[in-house]
Amino acid sequence: MRSPRRHPLLVPALLCAAAVLAAWPAAADGEPGGHDGPAPDSISAQVARLYEDAAEATQRYEAGRSEAQAQWTKAQRLEQLVDSERQETAVLRDDLGRIARAQYRSGGGLPAVAGLVLARNPDEWMWGQHVLSRVSGKVDRAIAESRRAEARLAAAEAEAAEAWQALERRNAELAGLKAGIEQKLEQARWQLQGEADASVAAGSCRGAARLDQPPPQLSQDWVPPVEGYTLSASFGSGGARWANRHTGQDFAVPIGTPVRAVGAGRVVRVSCGGAFGIEIVLEHADGYYTQYAHLAAVAVDQGESVTPGQWIGQSGTSGNSTGPHLHFEARVTPEMGSAVDPVPWLAARGASVG
């Protein structure tokens, strides 16, 4: 069952670039395999560098988008200038046409000697010469202005064409940059998931990957466990993957999405095996417990206290999972089999999801 309501996905590079980092989930007490620290140049460190590269590329991409928008505005402005110059040039051409037609009708093009012969008296001839001089000056000025307008039009058209070409080049660069970001993130996510699968297969977790989280801007004590999600399998739904009914709420998110503690609490379990894959269980002050399963990595150790909204791990698809998502449960005890419907449980605490 899938919720009809979608939340827009956050840009994965911005969420994860500062978040993936050089170590892995802590083993629970008594868990087989113990607690292994990460190697100095492990896959985890390589993934961290990939996310850092993607973060830098994302910054360039966002800056490039702003530049492209400015370039588009400039190109539009130049197109308007070209239109204005075309209109002015057309008006000047019309003026020249009217002047030429007027001269033709009035005989303004007669040679001076012919005008003198045909004039009825010297005064009429002098007046005609004066008028002719004024008309000629107007014609000269109109011709000069028309030439200047033509030159401005040609320059404006050339500048507008260059602006559009620059915009096309910039858009092509941005498309390549975006493709590079997506390729790096995809590679990083599946490297991250590969390490998670290896930990689950071995039943042994690595050290917690401390996530460099920005200070949460929260005004409430309870929050949804992830941002930018789509609700997928809900509490109580049936399916071949579960022995009875689904015991939690699934949040479909990309691998590597930061997973948040829904409220203040203490880490009572970090484990890396079984159907839930890599999982974390928190105990809260009101006596309830929350579980976060199918993770790719954890960022806390068992026994650690957490605050509302704190990043405690990263989503994945470890264990019995058909795709990247977070399986979230609210429980009466830390053990499976005591789950309650987590959506109204969160809503009752002011953290609505949907």
PDB file of C-alpha atoms in Angstrom, residues 25-28 31 200 205 269-273 276-281 298 302:
ATOM      1  CA  PRO A  25      27.849   0.762  12.665  1.00  0.00           C
ATOM      2  CA  ALA A  26      28.794  -0.312  16.162  1.00  0.00           C
ATOM      3  CA  ALA A  27      28.170  -3.871  17.282  1.00  0.00           C
ATOM      4  CA  ALA A  28      25.638  -4.590  20.010  1.00  0.00           C
ATOM      5  CA  GLU A  31      26.879  -9.748  19.067  1.00  0.00           C
ATOM      6  CA  VAL A 200      25.166  -8.264   7.667  1.00  0.00           C
ATOM      7  CA  CYS A 205      29.233  -4.283  12.619  1.00  0.00           C
ATOM      8  CA  ARG A 269      20.581  -1.876  20.291  1.00  0.00           C
ATOM      9  CA  VAL A 270      22.780  -1.724  17.208  1.00  0.00           C
ATOM     10  CA  SER A 271      22.813  -4.972  15.247  1.00  0.00           C
ATOM     11  CA  CYS A 272      23.913  -6.163  11.827  1.00  0.00           C
ATOM     12  CA  GLY A 273      22.175  -9.412  10.998  1.00  0.00           C
ATOM     13  CA  PHE A 276      16.156  -6.337   9.485  1.00  0.00           C
ATOM     14  CA  GLY A 277      19.750  -6.068   8.290  1.00  0.00           C
ATOM     15  CA  ILE A 278      21.502  -3.202  10.051  1.00  0.00           C
ATOM     16  CA  GLU A 279      19.145  -1.797  12.667  1.00  0.00           C
ATOM     17  CA  ILE A 280      19.045   0.633  15.593  1.00  0.00           C
ATOM     18  CA  VAL A 281      16.601   0.558  18.522  1.00  0.00           C
ATOM     19  CA  VAL A 298      24.862   3.807  11.669  1.00  0.00           C
ATOM     20  CA  GLN A 302      25.013   1.394  21.869  1.00  0.00           C
TER      21      GLN A 302
END
